[in-house]
C-alpha angles and dihedrals in degrees: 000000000000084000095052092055097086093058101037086051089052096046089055088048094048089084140010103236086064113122102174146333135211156161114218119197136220090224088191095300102317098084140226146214146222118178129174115218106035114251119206098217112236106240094237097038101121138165138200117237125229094203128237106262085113088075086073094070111112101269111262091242104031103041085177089068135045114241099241127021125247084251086055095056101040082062085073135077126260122271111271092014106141097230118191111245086230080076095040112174103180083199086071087058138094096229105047091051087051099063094039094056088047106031098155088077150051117253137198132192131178119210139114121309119265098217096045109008091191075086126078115205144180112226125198128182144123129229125262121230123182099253082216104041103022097232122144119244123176149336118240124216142204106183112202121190108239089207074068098047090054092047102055080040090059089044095063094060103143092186126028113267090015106151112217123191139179102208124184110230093186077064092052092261098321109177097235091181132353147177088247132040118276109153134090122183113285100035155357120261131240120260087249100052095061114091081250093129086254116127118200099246090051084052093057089041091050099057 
């Protein structure tokens, strides 16, 4: 992890709408974490976990193995368990399955930030697999601040009141960042329940 500092340190320098990167490790199943910059962990920042039963799903690149073993996933904690962020294991998060079950390509997922879930951010990352052994290893991680996103968004207004928004079709038209507000606490909104003048039978006929 000490080795990995440097470029994590560089990659958060190379722009300025970086929040955060990370790696964040299988550890045999328990999970660890290395951020850049250091977050102090807000006391009540909390996730639910989705569990660890997806590790038994045969490995990308090995079909004849799982990609984690059953000791593995009973180091986890239990599907819809509210787990403190001061305890944080990537492998109970969507994100991080996610790449692991799809490692030949680069994800991204909006929601609120695990270490201050007053934030909202987009992540975007893709899994690690020993190139050898064929383990995986770990899930990598660029936080940007949404707050950001909106506001670049804004910023690219050609005409004056012009709504701009960056939606998510694999999450049937979630809006992931806009020029206007569209996000409540919990979660962000589809494309078709915003006073946008999009009904939800013209977006499924659109894409």
């Amino acid at each position: 992890s000490k080795d990995v500092i440097p470029l994590l340190k560089a990659l958060f320098e190379a722009s300025d709408v970086i929040s955060d990167v990370g790696v964040f490790f299988a550890n045999s199943g328990a999970g660890a974490s290395i951020n850049f910059p250091h977050h102090m962990i807000s006391s009540n920042s909390s996730y639910t976990s989705t569990g660890c039963e997806w590790m038994s799903t045969p490995n990308f690149y090995d079909k004849s193995r799982p990609i984690g073993t059953p000791d593995m996933i009973s180091r986890c904690n239990p599907m819809g368990k509210v787990v403190s962020s001061r305890v944080y294991n990537p492998l109970e998060r969507t994100w991080c399955k996610t790449q692991a079950l799809e490692p030949d390509r680069i994800h991204y997922e909006a929601g609120p930030d695990a270490w201050d879930n007053d934030s909202w951010l987009l992540a975007m990352g893709q899994a690690v697999y020993d190139r050898i052994t064929n383990e995986f290893i770990a899930c990598t991680y660029i936080g940007i601040s949404l707050e950001t996103v909106d506001a670049k968004l804004a910023e690219a207004r050609v005409v004056e009141g012009e709504i701009l928004s960056l939606i998510d079709p694999q999450a049937d038209g979630m809006i992931v960042s806009s020029s206007i507000e569209t996000r409540n606490s919990t979660r962000s909104l589809p494309i078709y329940e915003v006073d946008l003048g999009v009904a939800q039978s013209d977006y499924h006929r659109l894409v």
